[in-house]
Short mmCIF file of C-alpha atoms in Angstrom, two decimals:
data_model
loop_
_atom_site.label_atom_id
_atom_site.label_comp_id
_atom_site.label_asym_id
_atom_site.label_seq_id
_atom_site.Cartn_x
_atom_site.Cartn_y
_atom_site.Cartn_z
CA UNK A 10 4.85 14.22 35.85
CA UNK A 11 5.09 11.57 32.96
CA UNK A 12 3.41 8.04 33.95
CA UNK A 13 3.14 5.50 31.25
CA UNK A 14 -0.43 5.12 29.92
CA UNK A 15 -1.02 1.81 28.15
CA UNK A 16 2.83 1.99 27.20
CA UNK A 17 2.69 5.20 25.74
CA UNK A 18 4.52 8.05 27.99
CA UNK A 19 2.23 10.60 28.94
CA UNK A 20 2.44 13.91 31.22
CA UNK A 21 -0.29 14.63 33.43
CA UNK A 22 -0.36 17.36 35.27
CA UNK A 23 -3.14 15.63 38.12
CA UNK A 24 -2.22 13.52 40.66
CA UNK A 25 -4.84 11.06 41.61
CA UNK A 26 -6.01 8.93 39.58
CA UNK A 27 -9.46 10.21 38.66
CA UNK A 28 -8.61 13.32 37.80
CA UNK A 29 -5.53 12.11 35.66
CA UNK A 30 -8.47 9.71 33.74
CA UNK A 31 -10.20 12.71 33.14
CA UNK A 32 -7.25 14.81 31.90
CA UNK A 33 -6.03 12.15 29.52
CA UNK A 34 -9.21 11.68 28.16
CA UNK A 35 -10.61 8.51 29.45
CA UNK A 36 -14.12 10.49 29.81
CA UNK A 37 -15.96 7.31 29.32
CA UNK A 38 -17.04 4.99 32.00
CA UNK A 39 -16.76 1.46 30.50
CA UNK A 40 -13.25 1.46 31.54
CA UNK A 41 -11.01 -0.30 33.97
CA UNK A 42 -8.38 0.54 35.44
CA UNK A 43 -4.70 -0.97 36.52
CA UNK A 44 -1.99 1.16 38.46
CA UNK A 45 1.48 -0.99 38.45
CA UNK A 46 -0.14 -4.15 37.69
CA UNK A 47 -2.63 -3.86 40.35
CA UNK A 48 -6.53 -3.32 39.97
CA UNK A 49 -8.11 0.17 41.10
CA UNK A 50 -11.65 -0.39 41.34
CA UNK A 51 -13.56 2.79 40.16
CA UNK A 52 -14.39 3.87 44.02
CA UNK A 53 -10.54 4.12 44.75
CA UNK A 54 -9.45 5.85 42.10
CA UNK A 55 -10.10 9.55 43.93
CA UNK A 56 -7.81 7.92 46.75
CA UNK A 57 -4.89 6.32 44.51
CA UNK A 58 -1.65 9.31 44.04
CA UNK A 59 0.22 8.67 41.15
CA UNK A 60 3.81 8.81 41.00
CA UNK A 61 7.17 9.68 38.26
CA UNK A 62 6.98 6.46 36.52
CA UNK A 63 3.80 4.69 37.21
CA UNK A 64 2.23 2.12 34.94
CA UNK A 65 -1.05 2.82 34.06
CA UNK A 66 -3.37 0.33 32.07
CA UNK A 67 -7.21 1.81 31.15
CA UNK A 68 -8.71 -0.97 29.53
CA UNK A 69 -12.41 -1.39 27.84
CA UNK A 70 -14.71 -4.19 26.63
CA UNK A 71 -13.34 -5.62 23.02
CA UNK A 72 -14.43 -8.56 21.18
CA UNK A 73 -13.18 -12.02 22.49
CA UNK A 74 -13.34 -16.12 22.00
CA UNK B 98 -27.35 -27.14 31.32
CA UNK B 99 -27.15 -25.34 34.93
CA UNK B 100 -24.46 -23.61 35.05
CA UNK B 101 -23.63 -21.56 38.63
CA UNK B 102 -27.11 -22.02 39.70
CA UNK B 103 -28.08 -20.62 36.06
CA UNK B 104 -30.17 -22.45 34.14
CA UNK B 105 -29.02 -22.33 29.88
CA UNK B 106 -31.20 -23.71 27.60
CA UNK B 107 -29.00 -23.08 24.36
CA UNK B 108 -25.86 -25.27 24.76
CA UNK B 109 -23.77 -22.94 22.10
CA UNK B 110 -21.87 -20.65 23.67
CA UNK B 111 -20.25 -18.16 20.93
CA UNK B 112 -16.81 -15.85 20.45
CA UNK B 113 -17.34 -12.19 19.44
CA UNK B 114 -14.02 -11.80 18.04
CA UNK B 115 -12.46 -11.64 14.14
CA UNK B 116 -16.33 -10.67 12.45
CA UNK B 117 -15.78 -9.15 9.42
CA UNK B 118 -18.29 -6.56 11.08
CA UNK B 119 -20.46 -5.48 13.60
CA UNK B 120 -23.15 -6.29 11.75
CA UNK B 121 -22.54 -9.74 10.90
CA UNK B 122 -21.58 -10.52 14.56
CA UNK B 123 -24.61 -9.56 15.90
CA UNK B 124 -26.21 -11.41 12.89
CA UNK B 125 -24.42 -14.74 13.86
CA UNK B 126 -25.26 -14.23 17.48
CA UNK B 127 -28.97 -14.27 16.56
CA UNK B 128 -29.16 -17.17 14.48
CA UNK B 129 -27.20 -19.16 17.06
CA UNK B 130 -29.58 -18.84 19.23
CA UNK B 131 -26.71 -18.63 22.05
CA UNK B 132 -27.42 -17.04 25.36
CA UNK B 133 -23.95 -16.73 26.41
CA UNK B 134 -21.53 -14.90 24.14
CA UNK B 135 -17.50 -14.50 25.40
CA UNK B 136 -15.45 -10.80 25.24
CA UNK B 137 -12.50 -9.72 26.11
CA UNK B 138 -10.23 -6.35 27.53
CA UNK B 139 -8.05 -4.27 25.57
CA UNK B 140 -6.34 -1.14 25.03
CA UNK B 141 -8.46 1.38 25.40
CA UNK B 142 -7.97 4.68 23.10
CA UNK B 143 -9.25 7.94 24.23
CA UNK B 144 -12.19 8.22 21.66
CA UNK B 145 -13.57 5.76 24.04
CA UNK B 146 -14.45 2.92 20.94
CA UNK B 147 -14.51 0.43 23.64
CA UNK B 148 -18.12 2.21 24.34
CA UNK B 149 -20.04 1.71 21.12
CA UNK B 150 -19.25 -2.10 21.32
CA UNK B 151 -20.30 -2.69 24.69
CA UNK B 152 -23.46 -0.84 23.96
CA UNK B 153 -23.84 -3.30 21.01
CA UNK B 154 -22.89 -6.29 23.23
CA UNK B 155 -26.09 -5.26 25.61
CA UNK B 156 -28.62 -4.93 22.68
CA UNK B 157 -28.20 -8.66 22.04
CA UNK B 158 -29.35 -9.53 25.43
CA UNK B 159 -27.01 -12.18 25.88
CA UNK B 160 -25.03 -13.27 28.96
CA UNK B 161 -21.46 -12.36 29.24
CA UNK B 162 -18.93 -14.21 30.09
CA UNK B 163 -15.41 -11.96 29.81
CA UNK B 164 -12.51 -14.06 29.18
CA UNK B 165 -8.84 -13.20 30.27
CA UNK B 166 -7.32 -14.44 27.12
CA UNK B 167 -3.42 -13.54 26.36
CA UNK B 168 -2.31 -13.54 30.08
CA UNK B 169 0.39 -15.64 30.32
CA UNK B 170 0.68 -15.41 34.68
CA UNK B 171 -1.64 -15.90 37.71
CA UNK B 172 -1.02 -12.26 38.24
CA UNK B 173 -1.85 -11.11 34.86
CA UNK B 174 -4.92 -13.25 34.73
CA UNK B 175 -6.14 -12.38 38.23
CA UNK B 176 -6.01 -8.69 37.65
CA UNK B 177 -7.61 -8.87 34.18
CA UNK B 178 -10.07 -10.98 35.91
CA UNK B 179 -10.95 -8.02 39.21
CA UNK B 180 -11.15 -5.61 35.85
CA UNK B 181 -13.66 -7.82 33.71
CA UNK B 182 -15.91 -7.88 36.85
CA UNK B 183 -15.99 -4.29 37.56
CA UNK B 184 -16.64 -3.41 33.58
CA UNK B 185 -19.03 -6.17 32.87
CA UNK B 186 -20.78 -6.57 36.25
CA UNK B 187 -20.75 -10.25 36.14
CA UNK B 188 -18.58 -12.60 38.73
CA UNK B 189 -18.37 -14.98 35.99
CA UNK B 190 -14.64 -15.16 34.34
CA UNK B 191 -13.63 -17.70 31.68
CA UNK B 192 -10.18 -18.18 33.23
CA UNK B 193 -6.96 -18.15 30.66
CA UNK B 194 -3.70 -18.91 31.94
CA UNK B 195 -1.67 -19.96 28.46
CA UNK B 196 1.46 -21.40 28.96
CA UNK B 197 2.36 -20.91 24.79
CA UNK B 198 2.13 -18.57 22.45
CA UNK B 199 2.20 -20.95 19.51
CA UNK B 200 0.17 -23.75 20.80
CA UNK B 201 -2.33 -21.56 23.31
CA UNK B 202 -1.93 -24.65 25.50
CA UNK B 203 -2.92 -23.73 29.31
CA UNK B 204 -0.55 -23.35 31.65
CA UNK B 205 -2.81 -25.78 33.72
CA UNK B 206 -0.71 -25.32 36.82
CA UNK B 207 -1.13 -21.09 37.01
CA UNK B 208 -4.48 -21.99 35.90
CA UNK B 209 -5.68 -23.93 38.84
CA UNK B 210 -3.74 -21.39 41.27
CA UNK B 211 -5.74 -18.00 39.73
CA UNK B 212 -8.84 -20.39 39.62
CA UNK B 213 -8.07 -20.45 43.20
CA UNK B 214 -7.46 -16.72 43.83
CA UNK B 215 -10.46 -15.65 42.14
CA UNK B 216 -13.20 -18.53 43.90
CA UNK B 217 -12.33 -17.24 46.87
CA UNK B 218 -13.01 -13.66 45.90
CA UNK B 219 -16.23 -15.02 44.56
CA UNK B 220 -15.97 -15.19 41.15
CA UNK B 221 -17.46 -18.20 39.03
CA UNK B 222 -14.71 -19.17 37.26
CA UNK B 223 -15.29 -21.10 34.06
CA UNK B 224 -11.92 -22.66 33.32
CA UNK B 225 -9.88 -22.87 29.81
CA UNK B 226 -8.57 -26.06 30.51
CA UNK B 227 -7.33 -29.68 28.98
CA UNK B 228 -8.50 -32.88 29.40
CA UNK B 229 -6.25 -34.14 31.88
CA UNK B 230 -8.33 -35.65 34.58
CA UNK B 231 -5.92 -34.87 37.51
CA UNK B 232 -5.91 -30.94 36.30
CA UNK B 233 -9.83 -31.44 36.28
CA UNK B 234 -10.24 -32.45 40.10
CA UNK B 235 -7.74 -29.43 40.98
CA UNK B 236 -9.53 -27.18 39.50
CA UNK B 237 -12.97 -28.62 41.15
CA UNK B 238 -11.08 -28.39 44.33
CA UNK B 239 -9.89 -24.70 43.43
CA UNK B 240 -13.78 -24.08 43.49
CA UNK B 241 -14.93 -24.35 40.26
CA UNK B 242 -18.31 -25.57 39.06
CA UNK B 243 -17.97 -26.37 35.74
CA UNK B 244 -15.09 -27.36 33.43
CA UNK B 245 -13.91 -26.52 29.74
CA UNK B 246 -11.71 -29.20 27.99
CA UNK B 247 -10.02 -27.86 24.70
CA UNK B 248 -10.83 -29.71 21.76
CA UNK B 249 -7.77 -28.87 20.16
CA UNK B 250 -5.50 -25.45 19.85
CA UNK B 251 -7.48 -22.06 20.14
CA UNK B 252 -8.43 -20.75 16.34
CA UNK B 253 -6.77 -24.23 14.76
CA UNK B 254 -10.48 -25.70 13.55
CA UNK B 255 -9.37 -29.10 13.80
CA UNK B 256 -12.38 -30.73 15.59
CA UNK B 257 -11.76 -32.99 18.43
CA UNK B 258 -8.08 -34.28 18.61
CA UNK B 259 -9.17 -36.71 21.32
CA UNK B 260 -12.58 -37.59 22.09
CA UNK B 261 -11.40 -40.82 24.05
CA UNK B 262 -9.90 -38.02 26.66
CA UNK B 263 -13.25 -36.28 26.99
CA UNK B 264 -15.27 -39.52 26.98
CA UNK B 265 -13.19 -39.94 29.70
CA UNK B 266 -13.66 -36.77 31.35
CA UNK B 267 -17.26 -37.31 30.65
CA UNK B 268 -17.60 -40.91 33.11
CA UNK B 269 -15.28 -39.09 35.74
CA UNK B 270 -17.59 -35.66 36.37
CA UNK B 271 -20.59 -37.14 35.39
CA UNK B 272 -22.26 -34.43 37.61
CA UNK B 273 -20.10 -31.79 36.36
CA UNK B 274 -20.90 -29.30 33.33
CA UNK B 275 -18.43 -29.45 30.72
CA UNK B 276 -18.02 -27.54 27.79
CA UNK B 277 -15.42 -27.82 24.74
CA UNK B 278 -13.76 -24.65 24.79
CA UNK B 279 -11.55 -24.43 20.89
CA UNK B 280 -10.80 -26.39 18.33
CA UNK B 281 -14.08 -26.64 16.62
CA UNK B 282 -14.41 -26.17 13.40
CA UNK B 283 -17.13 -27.89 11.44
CA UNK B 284 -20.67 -28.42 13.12
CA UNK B 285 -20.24 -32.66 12.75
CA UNK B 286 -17.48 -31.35 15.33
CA UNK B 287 -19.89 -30.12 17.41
CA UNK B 288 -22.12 -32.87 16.80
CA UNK B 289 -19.41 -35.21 17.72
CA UNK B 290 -18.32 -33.35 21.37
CA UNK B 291 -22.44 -33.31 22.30
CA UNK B 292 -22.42 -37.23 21.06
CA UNK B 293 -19.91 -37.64 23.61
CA UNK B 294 -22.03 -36.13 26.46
CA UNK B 295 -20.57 -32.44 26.76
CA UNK B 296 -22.99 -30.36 28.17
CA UNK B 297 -22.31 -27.43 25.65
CA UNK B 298 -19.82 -26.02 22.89
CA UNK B 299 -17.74 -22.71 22.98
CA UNK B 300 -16.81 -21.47 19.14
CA UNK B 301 -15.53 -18.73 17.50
CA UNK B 302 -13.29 -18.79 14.61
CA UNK B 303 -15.00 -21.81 13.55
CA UNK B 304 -18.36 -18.95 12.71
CA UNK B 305 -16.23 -15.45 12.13
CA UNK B 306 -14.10 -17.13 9.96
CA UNK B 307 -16.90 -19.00 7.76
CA UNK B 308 -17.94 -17.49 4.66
CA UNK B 309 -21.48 -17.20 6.01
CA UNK B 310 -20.60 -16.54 9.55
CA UNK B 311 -24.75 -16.36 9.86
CA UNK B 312 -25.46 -19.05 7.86
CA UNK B 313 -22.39 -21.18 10.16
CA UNK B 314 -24.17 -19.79 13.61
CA UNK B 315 -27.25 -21.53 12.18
CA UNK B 316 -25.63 -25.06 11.33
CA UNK B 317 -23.77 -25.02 14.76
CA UNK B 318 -26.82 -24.65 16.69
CA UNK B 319 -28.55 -27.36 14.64
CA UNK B 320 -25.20 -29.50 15.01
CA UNK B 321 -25.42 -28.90 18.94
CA UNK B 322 -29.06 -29.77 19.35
CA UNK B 323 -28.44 -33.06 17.33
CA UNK B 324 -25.61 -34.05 19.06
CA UNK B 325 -27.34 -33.77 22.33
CA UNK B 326 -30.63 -35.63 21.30
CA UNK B 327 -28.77 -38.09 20.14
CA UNK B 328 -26.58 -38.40 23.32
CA UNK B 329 -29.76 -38.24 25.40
CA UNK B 330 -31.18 -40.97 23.17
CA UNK B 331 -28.30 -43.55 23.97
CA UNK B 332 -26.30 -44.70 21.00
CA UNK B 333 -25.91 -48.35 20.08
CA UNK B 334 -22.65 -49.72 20.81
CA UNK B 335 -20.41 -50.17 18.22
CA UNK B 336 -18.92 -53.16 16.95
CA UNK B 337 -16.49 -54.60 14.89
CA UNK B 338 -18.64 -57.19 12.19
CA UNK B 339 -21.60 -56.28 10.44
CA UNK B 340 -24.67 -57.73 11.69
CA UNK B 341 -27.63 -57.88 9.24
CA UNK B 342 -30.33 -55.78 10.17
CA UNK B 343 -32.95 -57.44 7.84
CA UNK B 344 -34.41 -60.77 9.80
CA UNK B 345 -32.71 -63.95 8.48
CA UNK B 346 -35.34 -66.16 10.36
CA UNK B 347 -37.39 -67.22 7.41
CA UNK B 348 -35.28 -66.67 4.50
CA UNK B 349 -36.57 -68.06 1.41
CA UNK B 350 -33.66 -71.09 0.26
CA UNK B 351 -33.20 -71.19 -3.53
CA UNK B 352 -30.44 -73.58 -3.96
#
């Protein structure tokens, strides 16, 4: 199915989210992670199905003021 | 400076951002002395560089305080905000609602509803905010404990653009902590905001962006611990004729 990862379109074949992080790549765990515009804490992630469409945002610590 | 129940002896909180490296950031953070430095959330890319930095970010052993800069809405800034606490394992949140992109003013009114959102979820929201007085009690009422007044726009290094505002700010929380949050760009800026009683200075640019950002981190410090001695040692009041300082009480007469 293709979701939308960080605006880029993206097929995944997995549909949770976990297993979707994993396929894309996202092996690292100093990421967060935002389905739609809505938090998914790391716990929930196993639980969250993905759907045609979905906006995905995997964000990680960057410099800041 | 007690912050959240947390006690912070150095009163220079520092940026991370626009280093010319690695290197020299975590250069600058040690000669600042600071205990609290401020990050941010991006982007991720599937090498996972996000990684290497936060593993640089621990090895300085500072405090982090993530900031939700570039959210323009309460929903934006709340979810950026439930994502900075999971990745950083801290409830504290420097809380950006801007309400331009030109001016990086807050949007003072989505500011004081996230602040809101995210004290009752129990984070320990340390506000981006201005030095309206009204905007200040909100956000005390939204459940915040501290307070941080721009000094002028983010990145602009323009020093205070109106310390009568923060005096004022100062005599109306006199229990609260604030701390100028932008607009600093020279350490007599600094100097000046501690002069006026703030109970710390946020910088960034003001150090990336110097040609010694090091050498910079070094004179800010100084500048912060100078202003605040001298704030703690009461000032003279100022007025508008000279008075001579030299005794005129026995003044030889020549005439």
């Amino acid at each position: 199915m293709k979701i939308i990862v960080n605006a880029e379109p993206r097929d995944v074949s997995a549909t949770d989210l976990k297993t979707a992080l994993h396929e894309l790549g996202f092996v690292c765990s100093a990421v967060a992670t935002a389905l739609n515009g809505t938090f998914v804490a790391r716990g929930k992630r196993e639980e969250v199905q993905l759907s045609e469409g979905d906006r995905l945002e995997v964000l990680a610590p960057m410099q800041g003021g | 400076m007690k912050v959240y129940g947390t006690e912070i002896a150095s009163r220079l909180l520092l940026g991370t951002a626009q280093y010319p490296s690695p290197a020299v950031l975590a250069e600058a953070v040690h000669s600042s002395g600071t205990e609290i430095i401020t990050v941010s959330l991006r982007r991720e890319t599937a090498d996972g560089s996000g990684a290497g930095f936060w593993e640089s970010l621990r090895e300085t052993g500072c405090r982090i305080l993530p900031n939700t800069a570039g959210c323009h809405s309460v929903q934006e800034a709340v979810t950026t905000a439930r994502m900075a606490r999971e990745l950083f394992g801290t409830p504290w949140i420097k809380l950006e609602v801007i309400g331009h992109s030109d001016t990086l003013q807050p949007d003072v009114f989505g500011l004081v509803e996230a602040a809101r959102v995210l004290s009752a979820e129990g984070f320990q929201v340390f506000p981006y905010t201005t030095d309206d007085l009204v905007v200040g009690e909100k956000l005390l009422e939204a459940g915040c404990e501290v307070l941080m007044p721009w000094g002028a726009p983010i990145g602009s290094g323009q020093g205070l653009r109106n310390p009568d505002a923060l005096r004022a700010m100062r005599a109306h929380f006199p229990d609260v902590p604030l701390i100028v949050d932008a607009g600093i760009g020279r350490p007599s800026d600094a100097a000046q905001a501690m002069e006026l009683g703030m109970d710390a200075v946020l910088l960034n640019t003001a150090v990336a962006k110097a040609g010694d950002p090091a050498g910079m981190a070094s004179a800010m410090a100084l500048a912060v611990e100078a202003g605040r001695a001298g704030y703690e040692a009461d000032p003279m009041e100022r007025r508008d004729m000279a008075v001579p300082s030299t005794p005129v009480l026995g003044l030889a007469e020549f005439a």
